[in-house]
Amino acid sequence: MDNDDLILISDFLAGELSDSERAAVERRLNQDEAFAALHAQQVEQIRLLQAIDRAAVKEKLKAQYATYRGGRVRSMRLWTVGSAVAAAVIAFFLFRFLIGTEAEILTPRQQARAYLQPYSLVNERGEDSLASDVELAYEIYRAGDYDAAISLLEPLLLKMPDDDTIRLCLAESYSQVGMYADAIFHLEHLPENSPFQDAVQWRLALNKLLGGEKDEAKILLTQIAGMDHYRAAQADTLLNVIDQGE
Amino acid sequence: MNQPAFSNLVQQIRDGDGKAMSYVFGESSQYCIRTLIKKTNCDMADAEDIYMDAILIFRENILSGKLKELTNIRTYLFGICWNLWRDFNRKQIKSRKEENEVERQFQLLHEGELEDDAREVIQQKIKLVTMGLQALTDKCRQLLTYVYVEKRPQKEIAERMGFASAGVVKVSRHRCYQQWVKKIEQLQTQLNG
């Protein structure tokens, strides 16, 4: 092995040659077989070095990411315990204020947003029917991290397309981050005989209103207001707000 | 992201400060992974793997000085994710030029998809390169990594490693590189008996 050639190739591969020097090396690579073979050997060794280093760095980054995700879930849990009571108190007084104050005029969207509390996932499933991924997704949903919940629930729904709870949580998550069209898509794909049908109907109306489909929202709200529905009174209030705004 | 914030982030990444990566994860991971899944129907594991590769490329671009300014981390990273997904989908990894053949074999080895003969060959090459590196001093190993892997600018290498100038970096690099190559040759000769 010619030492000078080795140094020249090392400079070439380090990108430290001038344009004319580079051009000379490239010409020589086309003309000198032994030089080209040495170059190929050095390229291979450096590429292996890069691949080995990249694999090691990737493992470190994955470990850092796992730590970051674990920290987020833990801090979400702590935050949830402390803020759940405060949020309930605030929501209670806000609700009373919005509904009970005759002088307060809200736009239809404001009223709909006030009504759009996330679906409460209260029914715990038995451990034998839930994979850890599903439990994690529900935990993150309960913690209010809707972006993360979406990223977990979407692939779960692909695996379990008939799971109404997953679909409803996904719809709620989209709704909470303002992606109403996606929320509507999933709400409309829940079966009519699902146990959540009353909640779905109400949420569909709210999401359509927030998503700009006012006429369709009014049709749904009118149906709800005229039925024996647990949200009949709120649907009636919202229809009045819409009419006042027109 | 304003320029001072970006410069700060770059410095932290160059220094290997873990806080920088936590910040990048916080700004981009949910968006990139969620959007990848939504747009491509890939599963969570694949989306996370693509995101990690994108983070690697982002880091390499920062270290080499290729990325000089950045307004929005999440859209930049998602762009890398999207290109990686597209390349993977088109199987462009398999159709790369010959000079990347060794990287392709390394990847296949990692995935357990090499035939026995090919596996032995690449494992031997990895062993020679790794043992050659281990025979160097820490300073030489670090220097070769800075130059050939992370492609850091010469001036930065000189400052970080306490060399008097870029000229001294070059001379040291030559020496370290020759030692590394010669060690690999010796090991190869021993193996061949």
Short mmCIF file of C-alpha atoms in Angstrom, two decimals:
data_model
loop_
_atom_site.label_atom_id
_atom_site.label_comp_id
_atom_site.label_asym_id
_atom_site.label_seq_id
_atom_site.Cartn_x
_atom_site.Cartn_y
_atom_site.Cartn_z
CA MET A 1 0.00 0.00 0.00
CA ASP A 2 1.42 3.35 -1.05
CA ASN A 3 1.36 5.67 1.95
CA ASP A 4 1.04 8.85 -0.09
CA ASP A 5 -1.94 7.41 -1.94
CA LEU A 6 -3.55 6.43 1.38
CA ILE A 7 -3.16 10.00 2.69
CA LEU A 8 -4.50 11.45 -0.54
CA ILE A 9 -7.54 9.20 -0.40
CA SER A 10 -8.09 10.02 3.29
CA ASP A 11 -8.08 13.74 2.38
CA PHE A 12 -10.42 13.06 -0.54
CA LEU A 13 -12.87 11.19 1.67
CA ALA A 14 -12.64 13.86 4.38
CA GLY A 15 -13.63 16.48 1.77
CA GLU A 16 -10.43 18.43 2.26
CA LEU A 17 -9.16 18.73 -1.28
CA SER A 18 -9.51 21.78 -3.46
CA ASP A 19 -11.68 21.55 -6.56
CA SER A 20 -8.70 20.97 -8.83
CA GLU A 21 -7.24 18.35 -6.46
CA ARG A 22 -10.60 16.56 -6.33
CA ALA A 23 -10.85 16.57 -10.10
CA ALA A 24 -7.33 15.09 -10.34
CA VAL A 25 -8.25 12.28 -7.93
CA GLU A 26 -11.43 11.55 -9.85
CA ARG A 27 -9.49 11.33 -13.12
CA ARG A 28 -6.99 9.00 -11.52
CA LEU A 29 -9.77 6.79 -10.16
CA ASN A 30 -10.89 6.25 -13.74
CA GLN A 31 -7.39 5.47 -15.01
CA ASP A 32 -5.47 3.75 -12.22
CA GLU A 33 -6.90 0.38 -11.18
CA ALA A 34 -4.72 -0.09 -8.11
CA PHE A 35 -5.56 3.41 -6.88
CA ALA A 36 -9.27 2.76 -7.50
CA ALA A 37 -9.07 -0.53 -5.57
CA LEU A 38 -7.43 1.23 -2.60
CA HIS A 39 -10.09 3.93 -2.76
CA ALA A 40 -12.88 1.32 -2.80
CA GLN A 41 -11.35 -0.43 0.20
CA GLN A 42 -11.14 2.83 2.18
CA VAL A 43 -14.68 3.82 1.22
CA GLU A 44 -15.94 0.48 2.51
CA GLN A 45 -14.10 0.84 5.83
CA ILE A 46 -15.36 4.36 6.38
CA ARG A 47 -18.92 3.42 5.45
CA LEU A 48 -18.77 0.57 7.97
CA LEU A 49 -17.44 2.98 10.56
CA GLN A 50 -20.36 5.33 9.82
CA ALA A 51 -22.91 2.49 9.96
CA ILE A 52 -21.54 1.17 13.28
CA ASP A 53 -21.57 4.65 14.81
CA ARG A 54 -25.05 5.40 13.47
CA ALA A 55 -26.43 2.18 14.96
CA ALA A 56 -24.92 3.04 18.35
CA VAL A 57 -26.22 6.62 18.26
CA LYS A 58 -29.68 5.40 17.21
CA GLU A 59 -29.84 3.07 20.22
CA LYS A 60 -28.90 5.96 22.51
CA LEU A 61 -31.55 8.20 20.94
CA LYS A 62 -34.16 5.44 21.30
CA ALA A 63 -33.28 5.11 24.98
CA GLN A 64 -33.54 8.90 25.41
CA TYR A 65 -36.90 8.91 23.63
CA ALA A 66 -38.18 6.06 25.84
CA THR A 67 -37.15 8.07 28.91
CA TYR A 68 -38.83 11.17 27.51
CA ARG A 69 -42.09 9.27 26.83
CA GLY A 70 -42.06 7.62 30.23
CA GLY A 71 -41.57 10.99 31.91
CA ARG A 72 -44.49 12.48 29.99
CA VAL A 73 -46.88 9.69 31.00
CA ARG A 74 -45.79 9.86 34.66
CA SER A 75 -46.10 13.64 34.82
CA MET A 76 -49.49 13.42 33.11
CA ARG A 77 -50.69 11.04 35.82
CA LEU A 78 -49.53 13.35 38.60
CA TRP A 79 -51.02 16.34 36.84
CA THR A 80 -54.33 14.54 36.39
CA VAL A 81 -54.74 13.74 40.09
CA GLY A 82 -54.02 17.30 41.14
CA SER A 83 -55.99 19.09 38.48
CA ALA A 84 -59.01 16.81 38.14
CA VAL A 85 -60.70 18.36 41.16
CA ALA A 86 -59.80 21.88 40.14
CA ALA A 87 -61.04 21.27 36.60
CA ALA A 88 -64.32 19.83 37.87
CA VAL A 89 -64.91 22.83 40.13
CA ILE A 90 -64.10 25.28 37.37
CA ALA A 91 -66.23 23.39 34.86
CA PHE A 92 -69.14 23.32 37.31
CA PHE A 93 -69.07 27.08 37.90
CA LEU A 94 -68.45 27.79 34.23
CA PHE A 95 -71.40 25.62 33.28
CA ARG A 96 -73.63 27.35 35.84
CA PHE A 97 -72.40 30.72 34.66
CA LEU A 98 -72.96 30.01 30.98
CA ILE A 99 -76.38 28.45 31.40
CA GLY A 100 -77.70 30.52 34.30
CA THR A 101 -76.77 34.01 33.23
CA GLU A 102 -79.50 35.47 31.08
CA ALA A 103 -77.53 38.56 30.25
CA GLU A 104 -74.54 36.56 28.81
CA ILE A 105 -74.68 36.16 25.04
CA LEU A 106 -72.55 33.38 23.60
CA THR A 107 -71.98 32.60 19.95
CA PRO A 108 -73.16 29.16 18.83
CA ARG A 109 -69.52 27.98 18.57
CA GLN A 110 -68.77 29.21 22.10
CA GLN A 111 -71.83 27.43 23.42
CA ALA A 112 -70.93 24.25 21.58
CA ARG A 113 -67.35 24.42 22.93
CA ALA A 114 -68.70 24.85 26.43
CA TYR A 115 -70.78 21.68 26.02
CA LEU A 116 -67.97 19.67 24.43
CA GLN A 117 -66.51 17.97 27.48
CA PRO A 118 -64.51 14.83 26.65
CA TYR A 119 -66.33 11.54 26.89
CA SER A 120 -65.65 10.08 30.32
CA LEU A 121 -64.00 6.69 30.00
CA VAL A 122 -65.21 5.26 33.29
CA ASN A 123 -65.75 1.62 32.57
CA GLU A 124 -62.54 -0.25 33.16
CA ARG A 125 -62.14 -3.43 31.25
CA GLY A 126 -60.75 -6.60 32.68
CA GLU A 127 -57.05 -7.17 32.16
CA ASP A 128 -57.68 -10.30 30.11
CA SER A 129 -59.32 -8.34 27.30
CA LEU A 130 -56.85 -5.45 26.96
CA ALA A 131 -53.40 -5.39 25.51
CA SER A 132 -50.98 -3.02 27.24
CA ASP A 133 -51.12 -0.73 24.18
CA VAL A 134 -54.86 -0.22 24.56
CA GLU A 135 -54.56 0.44 28.29
CA LEU A 136 -51.79 2.94 27.68
CA ALA A 137 -53.88 4.70 25.04
CA TYR A 138 -56.83 4.98 27.42
CA GLU A 139 -54.60 6.22 30.19
CA ILE A 140 -53.19 8.93 28.01
CA TYR A 141 -56.70 9.84 26.82
CA ARG A 142 -57.88 10.14 30.44
CA ALA A 143 -54.86 12.32 31.18
CA GLY A 144 -56.01 14.73 28.47
CA ASP A 145 -53.02 14.30 26.16
CA TYR A 146 -55.18 14.08 23.05
CA ASP A 147 -52.40 14.40 20.48
CA ALA A 148 -50.60 11.41 21.97
CA ALA A 149 -53.90 9.56 22.39
CA ILE A 150 -54.57 9.98 18.66
CA SER A 151 -51.15 8.63 17.75
CA LEU A 152 -51.85 5.53 19.84
CA LEU A 153 -55.53 5.01 19.05
CA GLU A 154 -55.27 5.22 15.25
CA PRO A 155 -53.13 2.09 14.84
CA LEU A 156 -55.21 0.29 17.49
CA LEU A 157 -58.36 1.00 15.51
CA LEU A 158 -56.71 -0.48 12.42
CA LYS A 159 -56.19 -3.71 14.38
CA MET A 160 -59.62 -3.59 16.07
CA PRO A 161 -61.94 -1.74 13.68
CA ASP A 162 -65.09 -2.94 15.45
CA ASP A 163 -64.09 -1.66 18.87
CA ASP A 164 -66.58 1.11 19.64
CA THR A 165 -64.73 2.42 22.68
CA ILE A 166 -61.50 2.92 20.78
CA ARG A 167 -63.36 4.67 17.96
CA LEU A 168 -65.27 6.91 20.36
CA CYS A 169 -62.11 7.91 22.25
CA LEU A 170 -60.43 8.63 18.93
CA ALA A 171 -63.35 10.79 17.84
CA GLU A 172 -63.27 12.65 21.14
CA SER A 173 -59.52 13.17 20.89
CA TYR A 174 -59.85 14.66 17.41
CA SER A 175 -62.62 16.87 18.67
CA GLN A 176 -60.57 18.12 21.59
CA VAL A 177 -57.67 19.13 19.32
CA GLY A 178 -60.05 20.89 16.93
CA MET A 179 -59.98 18.35 14.10
CA TYR A 180 -63.76 18.24 13.75
CA ALA A 181 -63.90 16.59 10.33
CA ASP A 182 -61.94 13.61 11.66
CA ALA A 183 -64.12 13.50 14.78
CA ILE A 184 -67.26 13.49 12.62
CA PHE A 185 -65.85 10.71 10.43
CA HIS A 186 -65.39 8.41 13.41
CA LEU A 187 -68.63 9.34 15.13
CA GLU A 188 -70.53 8.55 11.93
CA HIS A 189 -68.79 5.18 11.72
CA LEU A 190 -70.05 4.08 15.12
CA PRO A 191 -72.96 1.66 14.72
CA GLU A 192 -76.47 2.91 15.42
CA ASN A 193 -77.02 0.22 18.01
CA SER A 194 -73.86 1.05 19.96
CA PRO A 195 -74.32 1.60 23.71
CA PHE A 196 -72.99 5.15 23.29
CA GLN A 197 -75.58 6.16 20.70
CA ASP A 198 -77.11 9.05 22.70
CA ALA A 199 -73.66 10.47 23.45
CA VAL A 200 -72.61 9.97 19.83
CA GLN A 201 -75.65 11.80 18.49
CA TRP A 202 -75.02 14.76 20.81
CA ARG A 203 -71.31 14.91 20.01
CA LEU A 204 -71.99 14.65 16.30
CA ALA A 205 -74.22 17.70 16.54
CA LEU A 206 -71.56 19.68 18.44
CA ASN A 207 -68.77 18.68 16.09
CA LYS A 208 -70.82 19.54 13.03
CA LEU A 209 -71.56 22.95 14.47
CA LEU A 210 -67.92 23.56 15.36
CA GLY A 211 -66.81 22.22 12.00
CA GLY A 212 -69.01 24.66 10.10
CA GLU A 213 -71.86 22.30 9.16
CA LYS A 214 -74.50 24.46 10.83
CA ASP A 215 -77.55 23.24 8.89
CA GLU A 216 -76.81 19.59 9.61
CA ALA A 217 -76.07 20.46 13.23
CA LYS A 218 -79.46 22.15 13.56
CA ILE A 219 -81.25 19.09 12.17
CA LEU A 220 -79.53 16.86 14.74
CA LEU A 221 -80.14 19.29 17.60
CA THR A 222 -83.80 19.56 16.69
CA GLN A 223 -84.10 15.77 16.78
CA ILE A 224 -82.36 15.63 20.17
CA ALA A 225 -84.45 18.43 21.64
CA GLY A 226 -87.67 16.66 20.61
CA MET A 227 -86.69 13.27 22.07
CA ASP A 228 -86.39 11.74 25.48
CA HIS A 229 -82.67 12.43 25.35
CA TYR A 230 -80.36 13.24 28.29
CA ARG A 231 -79.16 16.34 26.39
CA ALA A 232 -82.56 17.53 25.22
CA ALA A 233 -82.43 20.71 27.36
CA GLN A 234 -78.92 21.62 26.19
CA ALA A 235 -79.87 20.96 22.57
CA ASP A 236 -82.80 23.34 22.98
CA THR A 237 -80.53 26.02 24.52
CA LEU A 238 -78.04 25.64 21.69
CA LEU A 239 -80.77 25.95 19.06
CA ASN A 240 -81.88 29.20 20.72
CA VAL A 241 -78.32 30.51 20.67
CA ILE A 242 -78.01 29.63 16.97
CA ASP A 243 -81.30 31.35 16.19
CA GLN A 244 -80.28 34.47 18.10
CA GLY A 245 -77.04 34.58 16.17
CA GLU A 246 -78.80 34.45 12.79
CA MET B 1 -37.95 29.10 15.89
CA ASN B 2 -35.82 32.26 16.07
CA GLN B 3 -32.13 32.27 15.20
CA PRO B 4 -30.79 32.62 18.76
CA ALA B 5 -32.94 29.68 19.91
CA PHE B 6 -31.74 27.62 16.96
CA SER B 7 -28.09 28.51 17.61
CA ASN B 8 -28.55 27.48 21.23
CA LEU B 9 -30.07 24.16 20.16
CA VAL B 10 -27.22 23.56 17.71
CA GLN B 11 -24.64 24.21 20.42
CA GLN B 12 -26.37 21.81 22.80
CA ILE B 13 -26.47 19.08 20.15
CA ARG B 14 -22.81 19.63 19.31
CA ASP B 15 -21.97 19.37 23.01
CA GLY B 16 -23.99 16.16 23.32
CA ASP B 17 -26.38 17.76 25.83
CA GLY B 18 -29.33 15.39 26.38
CA LYS B 19 -31.68 18.32 27.05
CA ALA B 20 -31.49 19.27 23.38
CA MET B 21 -32.95 15.96 22.27
CA SER B 22 -35.69 16.11 24.90
CA TYR B 23 -36.63 19.49 23.50
CA VAL B 24 -36.66 18.16 19.93
CA PHE B 25 -38.79 15.16 20.98
CA GLY B 26 -41.20 17.46 22.75
CA GLU B 27 -41.57 19.72 19.74
CA SER B 28 -41.88 17.08 17.06
CA SER B 29 -42.48 13.48 18.12
CA GLN B 30 -46.25 13.50 18.54
CA TYR B 31 -46.85 15.45 15.36
CA CYS B 32 -44.47 13.39 13.20
CA ILE B 33 -45.55 9.98 14.47
CA ARG B 34 -49.27 10.78 14.47
CA THR B 35 -49.19 12.32 11.01
CA LEU B 36 -47.11 9.46 9.60
CA ILE B 37 -49.61 6.92 10.92
CA LYS B 38 -52.54 8.91 9.64
CA LYS B 39 -51.12 9.52 6.18
CA THR B 40 -49.48 6.16 5.55
CA ASN B 41 -51.44 3.66 7.69
CA CYS B 42 -48.14 2.34 8.98
CA ASP B 43 -48.12 0.93 12.50
CA MET B 44 -46.73 2.65 15.59
CA ALA B 45 -43.49 0.66 15.61
CA ASP B 46 -42.67 1.58 12.00
CA ALA B 47 -43.63 5.21 12.54
CA GLU B 48 -41.36 5.44 15.59
CA ASP B 49 -38.51 3.77 13.70
CA ILE B 50 -38.84 6.22 10.81
CA TYR B 51 -38.97 9.09 13.29
CA MET B 52 -35.75 7.85 14.97
CA ASP B 53 -34.01 7.70 11.58
CA ALA B 54 -35.21 11.22 10.89
CA ILE B 55 -33.79 12.37 14.22
CA LEU B 56 -30.46 10.76 13.27
CA ILE B 57 -30.40 12.64 9.97
CA PHE B 58 -31.35 15.86 11.75
CA ARG B 59 -28.48 15.37 14.20
CA GLU B 60 -26.03 14.60 11.38
CA ASN B 61 -27.10 17.71 9.48
CA ILE B 62 -26.56 19.81 12.60
CA LEU B 63 -23.12 18.31 13.36
CA SER B 64 -21.85 18.70 9.81
CA GLY B 65 -23.08 22.30 9.64
CA LYS B 66 -25.37 21.48 6.74
CA LEU B 67 -28.41 22.83 8.59
CA LYS B 68 -27.78 26.52 9.17
CA GLU B 69 -31.22 27.82 10.04
CA LEU B 70 -34.58 26.42 10.94
CA THR B 71 -37.97 28.05 11.37
CA ASN B 72 -40.07 25.03 12.35
CA ILE B 73 -38.62 21.84 13.79
CA ARG B 74 -41.72 19.74 13.39
CA THR B 75 -42.28 20.45 9.71
CA TYR B 76 -38.56 19.98 8.97
CA LEU B 77 -38.49 16.65 10.76
CA PHE B 78 -41.74 15.54 9.22
CA GLY B 79 -40.30 16.30 5.81
CA ILE B 80 -37.41 13.95 6.54
CA CYS B 81 -39.86 11.34 7.87
CA TRP B 82 -41.96 11.61 4.74
CA ASN B 83 -38.95 11.19 2.45
CA LEU B 84 -37.73 8.19 4.43
CA TRP B 85 -41.19 6.62 4.22
CA ARG B 86 -41.37 7.26 0.51
CA ASP B 87 -37.90 5.82 -0.11
CA PHE B 88 -38.69 2.79 2.02
CA ASN B 89 -41.94 2.26 0.18
CA ARG B 90 -40.27 2.46 -3.20
CA LYS B 91 -37.56 0.06 -1.97
CA GLN B 92 -34.96 2.65 -2.96
CA ILE B 93 -32.70 1.38 -0.23
CA LYS B 94 -32.13 -1.72 -2.34
CA SER B 95 -31.42 0.22 -5.49
CA ARG B 96 -28.75 2.56 -4.13
CA LYS B 97 -25.38 2.88 -5.84
CA GLU B 98 -22.76 0.22 -5.23
CA GLU B 99 -20.73 2.39 -2.86
CA ASN B 100 -23.56 2.03 -0.34
CA GLU B 101 -23.60 -1.74 -0.68
CA VAL B 102 -21.80 -2.18 2.62
CA GLU B 103 -24.39 -0.02 4.41
CA ARG B 104 -27.14 -2.09 2.86
CA GLN B 105 -25.48 -5.29 4.06
CA PHE B 106 -25.06 -3.80 7.53
CA GLN B 107 -28.76 -2.97 7.59
CA LEU B 108 -29.72 -6.46 6.40
CA LEU B 109 -27.43 -7.98 9.05
CA HIS B 110 -29.15 -5.87 11.69
CA GLU B 111 -32.53 -7.12 10.45
CA GLY B 112 -31.38 -10.76 10.33
CA GLU B 113 -31.96 -11.00 6.60
CA LEU B 114 -28.55 -12.06 5.34
CA GLU B 115 -27.60 -15.50 4.12
CA ASP B 116 -24.97 -17.32 6.21
CA ASP B 117 -22.06 -16.65 3.84
CA ALA B 118 -22.81 -12.98 3.41
CA ARG B 119 -23.39 -12.64 7.14
CA GLU B 120 -19.99 -14.08 7.96
CA VAL B 121 -18.26 -11.79 5.50
CA ILE B 122 -19.85 -8.60 6.79
CA GLN B 123 -19.39 -9.66 10.43
CA GLN B 124 -15.70 -10.16 9.79
CA LYS B 125 -15.39 -6.76 8.19
CA ILE B 126 -17.17 -5.14 11.13
CA LYS B 127 -14.85 -6.96 13.51
CA LEU B 128 -11.74 -5.72 11.69
CA VAL B 129 -12.93 -2.11 11.57
CA THR B 130 -13.97 -2.17 15.23
CA MET B 131 -10.80 -3.84 16.48
CA GLY B 132 -8.75 -1.44 14.39
CA LEU B 133 -10.47 1.46 16.14
CA GLN B 134 -10.05 -0.05 19.57
CA ALA B 135 -6.30 -0.22 19.00
CA LEU B 136 -6.17 3.58 18.64
CA THR B 137 -5.90 6.12 21.43
CA ASP B 138 -9.12 7.78 22.60
CA LYS B 139 -8.03 11.01 20.94
CA CYS B 140 -7.46 9.32 17.57
CA ARG B 141 -10.78 7.51 17.78
CA GLN B 142 -12.58 10.77 18.59
CA LEU B 143 -10.79 12.58 15.77
CA LEU B 144 -11.69 10.00 13.14
CA THR B 145 -15.32 10.04 14.36
CA TYR B 146 -15.47 13.83 14.18
CA VAL B 147 -14.04 13.89 10.65
CA TYR B 148 -15.45 10.83 8.88
CA VAL B 149 -18.66 10.11 10.76
CA GLU B 150 -19.95 13.41 12.11
CA LYS B 151 -18.18 15.52 9.46
CA ARG B 152 -17.68 18.41 11.85
CA PRO B 153 -15.94 21.52 10.52
CA GLN B 154 -12.15 21.56 10.98
CA LYS B 155 -12.20 24.72 13.05
CA GLU B 156 -14.67 23.21 15.51
CA ILE B 157 -12.60 20.02 15.77
CA ALA B 158 -9.51 22.07 16.54
CA GLU B 159 -11.32 23.99 19.29
CA ARG B 160 -12.96 20.94 20.84
CA MET B 161 -9.86 18.81 20.85
CA GLY B 162 -7.39 21.50 21.81
CA PHE B 163 -5.41 21.49 18.59
CA ALA B 164 -3.51 24.67 17.76
CA SER B 165 -5.01 24.98 14.27
CA ALA B 166 -6.83 23.22 11.42
CA GLY B 167 -3.39 22.37 10.05
CA VAL B 168 -2.55 20.41 13.20
CA VAL B 169 -5.93 18.64 12.94
CA LYS B 170 -4.99 17.53 9.44
CA VAL B 171 -1.59 16.18 10.44
CA SER B 172 -3.09 14.33 13.43
CA ARG B 173 -5.84 12.95 11.27
CA HIS B 174 -3.33 11.58 8.77
CA ARG B 175 -1.42 9.87 11.56
CA CYS B 176 -4.53 8.39 13.18
CA TYR B 177 -5.96 7.27 9.87
CA GLN B 178 -2.75 5.49 8.87
CA GLN B 179 -2.59 3.74 12.25
CA TRP B 180 -6.18 2.59 11.86
CA VAL B 181 -5.71 1.25 8.33
CA LYS B 182 -2.43 -0.46 9.19
CA LYS B 183 -4.00 -2.12 12.23
CA ILE B 184 -6.83 -3.44 10.05
CA GLU B 185 -4.24 -4.82 7.60
CA GLN B 186 -2.37 -6.58 10.42
CA LEU B 187 -5.55 -8.12 11.76
CA GLN B 188 -6.58 -9.22 8.28
CA THR B 189 -3.15 -10.88 7.79
CA GLN B 190 -3.46 -12.68 11.14
CA LEU B 191 -6.93 -13.94 10.24
CA ASN B 192 -5.78 -15.18 6.88
CA GLY B 193 -3.00 -17.05 8.66
#
